Each structure stands twice: as C-alpha cells, then as structure tokens.
CSV table of C-alpha atoms and ligand atoms in Angstrom, one decimal:
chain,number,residue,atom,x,y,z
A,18,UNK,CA,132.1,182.9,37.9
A,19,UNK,CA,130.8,183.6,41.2
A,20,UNK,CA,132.5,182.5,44.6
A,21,UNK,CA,131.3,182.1,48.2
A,22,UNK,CA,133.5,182.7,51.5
A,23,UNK,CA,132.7,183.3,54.9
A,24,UNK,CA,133.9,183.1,58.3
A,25,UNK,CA,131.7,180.4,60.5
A,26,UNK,CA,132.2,180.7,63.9
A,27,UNK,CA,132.1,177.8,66.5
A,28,UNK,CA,131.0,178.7,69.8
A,29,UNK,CA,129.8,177.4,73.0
A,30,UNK,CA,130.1,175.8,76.6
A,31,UNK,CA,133.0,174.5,77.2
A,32,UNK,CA,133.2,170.7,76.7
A,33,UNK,CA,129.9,170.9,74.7
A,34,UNK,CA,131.4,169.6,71.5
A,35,UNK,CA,133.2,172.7,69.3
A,36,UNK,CA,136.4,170.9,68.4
A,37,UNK,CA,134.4,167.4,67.5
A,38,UNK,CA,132.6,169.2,65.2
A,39,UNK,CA,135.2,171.6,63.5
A,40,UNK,CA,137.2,168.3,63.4
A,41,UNK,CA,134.2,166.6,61.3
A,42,UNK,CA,132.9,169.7,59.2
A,43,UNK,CA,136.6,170.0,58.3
A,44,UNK,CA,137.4,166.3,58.4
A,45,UNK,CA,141.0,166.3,59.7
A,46,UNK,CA,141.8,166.4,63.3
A,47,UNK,CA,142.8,169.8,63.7
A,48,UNK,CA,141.5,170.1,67.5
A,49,UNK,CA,142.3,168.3,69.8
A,50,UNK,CA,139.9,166.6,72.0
A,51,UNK,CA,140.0,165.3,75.3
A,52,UNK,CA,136.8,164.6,78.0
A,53,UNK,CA,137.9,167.7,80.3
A,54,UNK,CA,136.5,170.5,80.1
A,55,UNK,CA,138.2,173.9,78.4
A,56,UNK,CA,140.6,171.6,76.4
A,57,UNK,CA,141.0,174.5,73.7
A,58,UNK,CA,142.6,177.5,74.8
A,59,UNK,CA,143.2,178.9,71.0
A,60,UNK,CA,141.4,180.4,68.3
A,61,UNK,CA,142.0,177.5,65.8
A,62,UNK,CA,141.1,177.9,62.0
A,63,UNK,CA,139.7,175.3,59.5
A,64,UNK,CA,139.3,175.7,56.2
A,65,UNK,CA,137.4,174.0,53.9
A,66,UNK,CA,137.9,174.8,50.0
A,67,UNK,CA,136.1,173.7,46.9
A,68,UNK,CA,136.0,175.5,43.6
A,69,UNK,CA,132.6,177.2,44.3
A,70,UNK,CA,133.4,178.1,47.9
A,71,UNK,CA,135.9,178.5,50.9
A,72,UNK,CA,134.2,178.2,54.3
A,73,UNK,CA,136.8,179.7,57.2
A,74,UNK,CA,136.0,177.3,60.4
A,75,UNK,CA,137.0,178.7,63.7
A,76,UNK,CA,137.2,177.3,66.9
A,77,UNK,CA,136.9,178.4,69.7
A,78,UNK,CA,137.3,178.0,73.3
A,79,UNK,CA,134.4,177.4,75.7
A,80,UNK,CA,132.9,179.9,77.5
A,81,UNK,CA,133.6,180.7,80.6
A,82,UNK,CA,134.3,183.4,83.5
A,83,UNK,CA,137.9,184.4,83.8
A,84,UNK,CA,139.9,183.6,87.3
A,85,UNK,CA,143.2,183.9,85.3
A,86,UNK,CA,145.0,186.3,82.5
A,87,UNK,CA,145.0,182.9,80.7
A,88,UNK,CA,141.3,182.9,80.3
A,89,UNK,CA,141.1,186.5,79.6
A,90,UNK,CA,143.0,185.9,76.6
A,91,UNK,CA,140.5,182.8,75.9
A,92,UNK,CA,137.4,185.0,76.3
A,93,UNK,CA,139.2,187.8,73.6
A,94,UNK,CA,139.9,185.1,71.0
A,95,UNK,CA,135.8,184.4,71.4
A,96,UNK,CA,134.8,188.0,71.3
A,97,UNK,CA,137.4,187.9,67.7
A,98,UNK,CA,136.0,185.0,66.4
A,99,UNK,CA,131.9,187.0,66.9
A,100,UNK,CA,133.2,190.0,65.0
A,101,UNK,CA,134.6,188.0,62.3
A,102,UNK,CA,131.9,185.6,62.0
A,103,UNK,CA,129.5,185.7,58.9
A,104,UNK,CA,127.4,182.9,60.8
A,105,UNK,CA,127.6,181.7,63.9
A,106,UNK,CA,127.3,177.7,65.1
A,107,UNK,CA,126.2,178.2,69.0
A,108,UNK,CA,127.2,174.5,70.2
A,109,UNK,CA,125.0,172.8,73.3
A,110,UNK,CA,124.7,169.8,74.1
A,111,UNK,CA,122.0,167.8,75.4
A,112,UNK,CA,123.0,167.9,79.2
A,113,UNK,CA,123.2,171.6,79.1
A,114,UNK,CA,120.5,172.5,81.8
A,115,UNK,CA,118.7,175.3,79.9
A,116,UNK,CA,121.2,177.5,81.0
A,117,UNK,CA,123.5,178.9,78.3
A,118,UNK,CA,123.9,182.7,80.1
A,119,UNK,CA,127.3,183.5,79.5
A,120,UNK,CA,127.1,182.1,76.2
A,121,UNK,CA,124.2,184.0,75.2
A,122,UNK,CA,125.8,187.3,76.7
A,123,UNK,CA,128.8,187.1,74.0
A,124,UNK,CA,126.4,186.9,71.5
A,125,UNK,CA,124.7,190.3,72.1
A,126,UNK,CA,125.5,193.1,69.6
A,127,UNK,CA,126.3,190.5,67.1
A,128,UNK,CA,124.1,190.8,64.1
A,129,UNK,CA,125.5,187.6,62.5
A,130,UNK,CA,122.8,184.5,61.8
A,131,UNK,CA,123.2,181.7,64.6
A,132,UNK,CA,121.9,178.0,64.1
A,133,UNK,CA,121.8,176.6,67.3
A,134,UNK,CA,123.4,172.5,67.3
A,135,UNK,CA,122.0,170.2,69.7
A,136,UNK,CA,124.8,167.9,70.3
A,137,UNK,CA,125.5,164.1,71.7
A,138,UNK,CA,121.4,163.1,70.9
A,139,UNK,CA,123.7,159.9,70.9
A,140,UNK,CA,123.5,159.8,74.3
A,141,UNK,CA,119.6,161.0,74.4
A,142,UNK,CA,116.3,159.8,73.5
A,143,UNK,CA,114.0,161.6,71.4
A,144,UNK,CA,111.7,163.5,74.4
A,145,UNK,CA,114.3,165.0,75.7
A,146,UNK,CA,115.9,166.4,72.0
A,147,UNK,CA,112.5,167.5,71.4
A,148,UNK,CA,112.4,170.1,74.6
A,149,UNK,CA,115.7,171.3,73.8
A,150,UNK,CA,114.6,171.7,70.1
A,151,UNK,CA,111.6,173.7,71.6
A,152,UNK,CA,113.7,175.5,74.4
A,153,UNK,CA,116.1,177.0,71.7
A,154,UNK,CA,113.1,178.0,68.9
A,155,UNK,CA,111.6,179.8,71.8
A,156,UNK,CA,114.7,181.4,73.5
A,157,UNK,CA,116.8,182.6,70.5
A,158,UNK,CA,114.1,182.2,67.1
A,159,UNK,CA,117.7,181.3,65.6
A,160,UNK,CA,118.0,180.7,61.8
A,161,UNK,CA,118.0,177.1,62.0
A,162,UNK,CA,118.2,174.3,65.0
A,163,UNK,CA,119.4,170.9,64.5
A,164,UNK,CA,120.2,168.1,66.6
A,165,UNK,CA,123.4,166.3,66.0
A,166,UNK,CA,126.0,163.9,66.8
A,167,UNK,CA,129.2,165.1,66.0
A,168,UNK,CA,131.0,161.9,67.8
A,169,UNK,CA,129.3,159.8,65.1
A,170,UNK,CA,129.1,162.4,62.5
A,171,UNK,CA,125.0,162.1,62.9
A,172,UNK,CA,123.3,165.3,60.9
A,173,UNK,CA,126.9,166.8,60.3
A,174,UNK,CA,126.3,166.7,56.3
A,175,UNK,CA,122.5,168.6,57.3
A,176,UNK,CA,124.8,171.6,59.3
A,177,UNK,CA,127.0,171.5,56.3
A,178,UNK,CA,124.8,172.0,53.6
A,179,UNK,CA,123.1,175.1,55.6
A,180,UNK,CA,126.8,176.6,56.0
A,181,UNK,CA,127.4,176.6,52.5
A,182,UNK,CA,123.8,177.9,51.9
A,183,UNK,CA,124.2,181.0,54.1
A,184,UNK,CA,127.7,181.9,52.7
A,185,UNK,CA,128.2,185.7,51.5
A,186,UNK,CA,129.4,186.5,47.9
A,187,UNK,CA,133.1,186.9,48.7
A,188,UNK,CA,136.3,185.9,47.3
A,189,UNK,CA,138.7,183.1,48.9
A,190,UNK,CA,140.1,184.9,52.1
A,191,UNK,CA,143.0,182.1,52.6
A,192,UNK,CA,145.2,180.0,49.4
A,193,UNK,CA,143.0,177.6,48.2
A,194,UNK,CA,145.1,174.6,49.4
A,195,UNK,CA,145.1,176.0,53.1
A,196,UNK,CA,144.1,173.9,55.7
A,197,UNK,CA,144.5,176.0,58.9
A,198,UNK,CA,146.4,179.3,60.2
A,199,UNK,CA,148.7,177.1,62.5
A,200,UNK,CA,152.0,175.9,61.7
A,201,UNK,CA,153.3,172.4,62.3
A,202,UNK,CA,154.6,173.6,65.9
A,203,UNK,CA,151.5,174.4,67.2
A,204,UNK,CA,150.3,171.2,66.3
A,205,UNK,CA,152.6,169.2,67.8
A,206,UNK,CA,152.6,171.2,71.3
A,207,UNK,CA,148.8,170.7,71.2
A,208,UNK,CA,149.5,167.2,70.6
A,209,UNK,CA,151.3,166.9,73.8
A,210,UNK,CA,148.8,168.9,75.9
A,211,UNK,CA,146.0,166.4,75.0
A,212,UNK,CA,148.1,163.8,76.7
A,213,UNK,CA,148.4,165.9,79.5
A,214,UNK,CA,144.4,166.2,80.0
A,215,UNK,CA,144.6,162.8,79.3
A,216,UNK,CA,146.6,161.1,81.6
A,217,UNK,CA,147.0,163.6,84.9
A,218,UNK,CA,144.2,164.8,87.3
A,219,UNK,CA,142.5,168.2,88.7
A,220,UNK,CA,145.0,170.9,88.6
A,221,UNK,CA,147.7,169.5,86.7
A,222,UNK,CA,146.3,169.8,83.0
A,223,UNK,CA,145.4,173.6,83.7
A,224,UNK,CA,148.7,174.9,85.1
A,225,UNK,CA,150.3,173.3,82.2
A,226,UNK,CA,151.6,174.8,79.0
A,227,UNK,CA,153.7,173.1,76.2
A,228,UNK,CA,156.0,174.9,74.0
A,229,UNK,CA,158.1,173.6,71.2
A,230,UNK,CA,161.5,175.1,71.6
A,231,UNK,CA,162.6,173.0,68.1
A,232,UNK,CA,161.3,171.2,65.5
A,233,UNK,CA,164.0,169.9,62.9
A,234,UNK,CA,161.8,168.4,59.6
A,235,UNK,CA,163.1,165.8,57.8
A,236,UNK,CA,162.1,163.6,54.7
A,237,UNK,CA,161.5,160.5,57.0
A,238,UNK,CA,161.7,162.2,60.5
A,239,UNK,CA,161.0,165.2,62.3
A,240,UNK,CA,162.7,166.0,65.2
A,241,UNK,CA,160.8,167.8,68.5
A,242,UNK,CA,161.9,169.2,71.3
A,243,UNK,CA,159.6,170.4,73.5
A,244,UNK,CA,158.5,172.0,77.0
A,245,UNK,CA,155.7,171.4,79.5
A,246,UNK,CA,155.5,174.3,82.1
A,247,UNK,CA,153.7,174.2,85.1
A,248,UNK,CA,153.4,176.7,88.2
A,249,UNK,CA,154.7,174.9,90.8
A,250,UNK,CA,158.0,172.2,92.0
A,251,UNK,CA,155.1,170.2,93.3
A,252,UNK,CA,153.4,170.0,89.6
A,253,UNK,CA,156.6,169.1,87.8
A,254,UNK,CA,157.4,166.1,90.0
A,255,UNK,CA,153.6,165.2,89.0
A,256,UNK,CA,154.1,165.4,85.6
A,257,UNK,CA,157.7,163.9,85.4
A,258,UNK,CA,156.4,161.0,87.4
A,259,UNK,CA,158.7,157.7,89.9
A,260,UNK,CA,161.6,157.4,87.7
A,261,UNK,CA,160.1,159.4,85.1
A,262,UNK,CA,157.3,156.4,84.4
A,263,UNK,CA,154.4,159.6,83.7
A,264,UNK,CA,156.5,161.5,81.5
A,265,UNK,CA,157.4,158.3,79.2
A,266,UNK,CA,153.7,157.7,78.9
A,267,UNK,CA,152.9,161.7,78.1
A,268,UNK,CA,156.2,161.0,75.2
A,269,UNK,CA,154.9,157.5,73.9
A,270,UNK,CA,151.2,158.5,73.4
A,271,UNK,CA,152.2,161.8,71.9
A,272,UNK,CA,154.8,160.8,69.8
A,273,UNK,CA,152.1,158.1,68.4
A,274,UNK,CA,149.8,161.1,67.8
A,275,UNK,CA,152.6,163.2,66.0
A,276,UNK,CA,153.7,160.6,63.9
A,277,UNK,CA,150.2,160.0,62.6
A,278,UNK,CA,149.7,164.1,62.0
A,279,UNK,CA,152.9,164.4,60.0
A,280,UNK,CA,152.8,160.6,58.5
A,281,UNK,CA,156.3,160.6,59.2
A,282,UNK,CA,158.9,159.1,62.1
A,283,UNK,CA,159.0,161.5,65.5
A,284,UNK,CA,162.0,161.6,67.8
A,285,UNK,CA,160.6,163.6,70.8
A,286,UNK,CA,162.4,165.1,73.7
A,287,UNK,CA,160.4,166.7,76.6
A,288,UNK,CA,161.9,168.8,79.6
A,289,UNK,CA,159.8,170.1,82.4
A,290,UNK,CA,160.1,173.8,84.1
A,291,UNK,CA,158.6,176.4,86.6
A,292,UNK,CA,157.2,179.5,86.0
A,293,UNK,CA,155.2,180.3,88.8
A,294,UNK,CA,152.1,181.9,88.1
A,295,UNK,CA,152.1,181.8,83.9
A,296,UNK,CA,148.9,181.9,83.8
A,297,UNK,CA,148.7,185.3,85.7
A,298,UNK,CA,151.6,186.8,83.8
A,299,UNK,CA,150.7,189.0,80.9
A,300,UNK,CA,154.2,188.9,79.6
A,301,UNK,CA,154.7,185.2,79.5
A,302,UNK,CA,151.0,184.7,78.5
A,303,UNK,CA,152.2,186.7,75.4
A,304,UNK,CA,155.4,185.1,75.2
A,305,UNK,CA,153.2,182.0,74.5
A,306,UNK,CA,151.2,183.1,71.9
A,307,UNK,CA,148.2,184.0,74.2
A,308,UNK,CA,146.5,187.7,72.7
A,309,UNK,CA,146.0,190.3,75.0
B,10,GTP,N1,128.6,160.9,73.1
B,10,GTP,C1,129.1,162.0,72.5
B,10,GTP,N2,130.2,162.6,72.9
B,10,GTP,C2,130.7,163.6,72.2
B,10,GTP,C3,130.0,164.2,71.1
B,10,GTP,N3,130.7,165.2,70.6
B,10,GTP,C4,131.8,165.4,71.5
B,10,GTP,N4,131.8,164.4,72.4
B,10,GTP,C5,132.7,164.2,73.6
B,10,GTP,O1,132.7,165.4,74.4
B,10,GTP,C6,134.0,165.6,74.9
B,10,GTP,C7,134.4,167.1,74.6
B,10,GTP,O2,134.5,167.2,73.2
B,10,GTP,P1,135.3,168.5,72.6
B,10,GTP,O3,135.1,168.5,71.2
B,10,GTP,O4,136.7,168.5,73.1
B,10,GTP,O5,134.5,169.7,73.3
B,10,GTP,P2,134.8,171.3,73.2
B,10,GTP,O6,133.5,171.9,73.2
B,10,GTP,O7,135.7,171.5,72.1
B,10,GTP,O8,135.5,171.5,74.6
B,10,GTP,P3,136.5,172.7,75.1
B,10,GTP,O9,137.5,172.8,74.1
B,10,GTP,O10,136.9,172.3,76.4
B,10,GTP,O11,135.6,173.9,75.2
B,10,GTP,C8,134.9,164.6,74.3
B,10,GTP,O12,135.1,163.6,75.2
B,10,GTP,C9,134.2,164.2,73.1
B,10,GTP,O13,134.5,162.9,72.6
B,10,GTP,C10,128.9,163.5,70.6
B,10,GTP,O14,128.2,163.8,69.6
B,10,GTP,N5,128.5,162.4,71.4
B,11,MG,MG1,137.6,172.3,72.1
C-alpha cells in the first residue's frame, strides 16, 4: 500500500501567525502564542499521522535581522527547516505592508513549492484581501494563495487538504503515534515563557530564558522546578516583583497552563538568576538548547 510523508515548513514575519496555524493544522497547542512579536525562538515539530499519510509540521521562528547570538541561532533553525521542507507555508498577514524582504531572501535557492497564506482576513474586508491575493500571484507565482483565519480556524481545512495533496511518496519519517520532537520539559519551560510575554513589558520578555532544572512525573502530579534567567539585577527584581506579587502571577497562570498540557496536578517552583549577556554567549546559548 502506498504512503505519503513530507516535511511542511512554516515560515514567516514574525508575529504574522506561524504557531496559530501549526497549532490548528495539528490541532493541539504545541506553540505557544502570545501578541509580541518573535514569541518562538525554536524549531518546533508537529506531526500529524493517519494511515495514508504523516505530514511533519515545523515551526518556525519569525524572520528577522540578528542583533544577538540568540537570533543567529533563530535564523539557522529557519534556514534547517527550508532545507528540510518538501513544501513550504510562507505566512503573512494582512497588515504586512507589501514588504516581506527578508522573508523572501530565505527563500532563494530553495526549490521547494510555497503557498503563500494570507492570514487574520478576520480583521479585513474583502478589498483589501483581494490586493494582497493579487500582490502575492504577481510577486512570487506561488503554487497556491489562500486567505485564512487561523485565530478562527477560517480556510484551515482548504490549506490542509492542499498539504496532503502535495505530499511526496515517502514512508513515515517519525512513530506513528508521535506528536512532536519535544519532550515534556520543553513544554513546560515554554509554558512559562508565554507568561513572561504575557505579563512584563519591553525588554523584559527578550532577556529572559526559562529552563527546567527538574521535572519529577507522577500518576496524579508532576513536579517542576524551574529557572527564568535574565541579563541583568535590574531585570530579576522586575520579574520577581514587591513581595514577589509578579512572580506569583508568572507561577499561577503557568501552573494553570501545565496542568491543562499534562491533564494532571503541577507543583511549580521558580527561582530567578543572572547571566549577563546569555543571549551574546555562544556557550550558554548552547547550554540552552540553542544550535549554533
Ligand atoms: N485576529 C487574528 N489574530 C490572529 C490570527 N492568527 C494569529 N493571531 C494573533 O496574532 C498574534 C501572534 O500569533 P502567533 O501565532 O504567536 O504568531 P507567530 O507568527 O508564531 O509569531 P512569532 O513566534 O513571534 O514569530 C497572537 O496574538 C494571535 O492570537 C488570526 O487569524 N486572526
Ligand atoms: Mg510563533
């Protein structure tokens, strides 16, 4: 019997709507999702499996020019993701001013299919979706173009049914039952870093990094311990908050979040430390699980 796979890269502008969509093509929340801009800082797999077909999701994160190590490393895990990919999802959205340069640039030399995916047409009016269908036919001649919502899962099924369509002949590259690549650790530190987006402002979100030092499972309860880092003293009295109050909100709201992933009780413990300049530092970049 024949079987499809294929590796479908997600790719764009930051904040333009990749992990929305992986999260709906895939239907789990394996990305997080905040409003801020370059939320995703990995590589993330998801993996869709049927008996016919296994389609390999990956997300990635947005495009941008690198000030730091940090999004060096981003930038590689896009470049990996265009190699890989047997088709490519090129993300915009529909307050993207025409202007997808550095986007576009990443895409040269790859020979892989691209259907462009107008995103958020919740938030547009027909005109408008119309010129960006027109701009994109004319700019790229791209396999396909369609205008989506991936917030309200508008046209997602459309974008589906031409991923499976385009798959190559291949056998399953993953188990059958796998969801993702990332382990339960990952998840849980990303967990925690969406609630740093979330609740702190400007610099704070980007100079942070959580790891998870442990992670005892149980039947009924995992435990988590866990670490934000940030660059300076300043930023850790941010984050830890008058009496702690910021840091209880960060634990709550993530906890909630965790508990809800793993459908199980969390008891979370979060300390805060300094490492000047991580995001600079090629050794502790690594040491976090950022590729060179
Ligand atoms: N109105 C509307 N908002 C959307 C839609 N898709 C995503 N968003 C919102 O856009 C913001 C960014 O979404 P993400 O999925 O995190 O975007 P991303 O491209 O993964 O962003 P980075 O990881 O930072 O590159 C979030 O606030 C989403 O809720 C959509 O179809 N309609
Ligand atoms: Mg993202």
């Amino acid at each position: 019997m024949s079987h499809q796979a294929g590796f479908v890269s997600i790719i764009g502008k930051p904040n333009a709507g990749k992990s929305t969509l992986m999260n709906a093509l895939v239907g789990e929340k394996m990305s997080i999702i905040t409003p801020k801009a370059q939320t995703t800082r990995h590589r993330i797999l998801g993996i869709v499996n049927t008996d016919d077909y296994q389609i390999v999701f990956s997300d990635t994160p947005g495009v941008i020019k690198p000030h730091y190590a940090l999004h060096e490393s981003m930038m590689h895990q896009v470049d990996g993701s265009i190699v890989d990919a047997d088709l490519i999802l090129l993300v915009t959205d529909i307050y993207e001013e025409f202007d997808e340069t550095d986007v576009l640039k990443k895409l040269e030399g790859s020979l892989a299919p691209v259907a462009v995916l107008i995103n958020k047409i919740d938030q547009s009016d027909e005109e408008t979706v119309k010129k960006k269908v027109e701009f994109w036919q004319e700019k790229l001649k791209p396999k396909a173009i369609f205008a989506i919502s991936a917030l309200l899962e508008h046209n997602i099924k459309a974008v589906m049914d031409f991923v499976v369509e385009n798959l190559p002949e291949h056998p399953a590259y993953y188990e059958k039952d796998a969801l993702t690549d990332r382990n339960d650790r990952f998840f849980a530190s990303e967990m925690i870093r969406a609630q740093l987006l979330k609740q702190y402002k400007k610099e704070i979100p980007y100079s942070a990094e959580v790891i998870v030092t442990a992670f005892i499972e149980g039947e009924t309860l995992h435990r988590i311990s866990a670490e934000i880092i940030v660059e300076r003293d300043s930023q850790k009295n941010i984050i830890i908050g008058q009496g702690g109050k910021m840091l209880k909100i960060v634990g709550t709201y993530a906890r909630r979040d965790m508990e809800e992933f793993f459908q199980r009780k969390v008891f979370l413990e979060m300390f805060v430390k300094v490492i000047p300049d991580w995001r600079s530092k090629k050794n502790y970049l690594k040491k976090f699980g950022y590729e060179g």
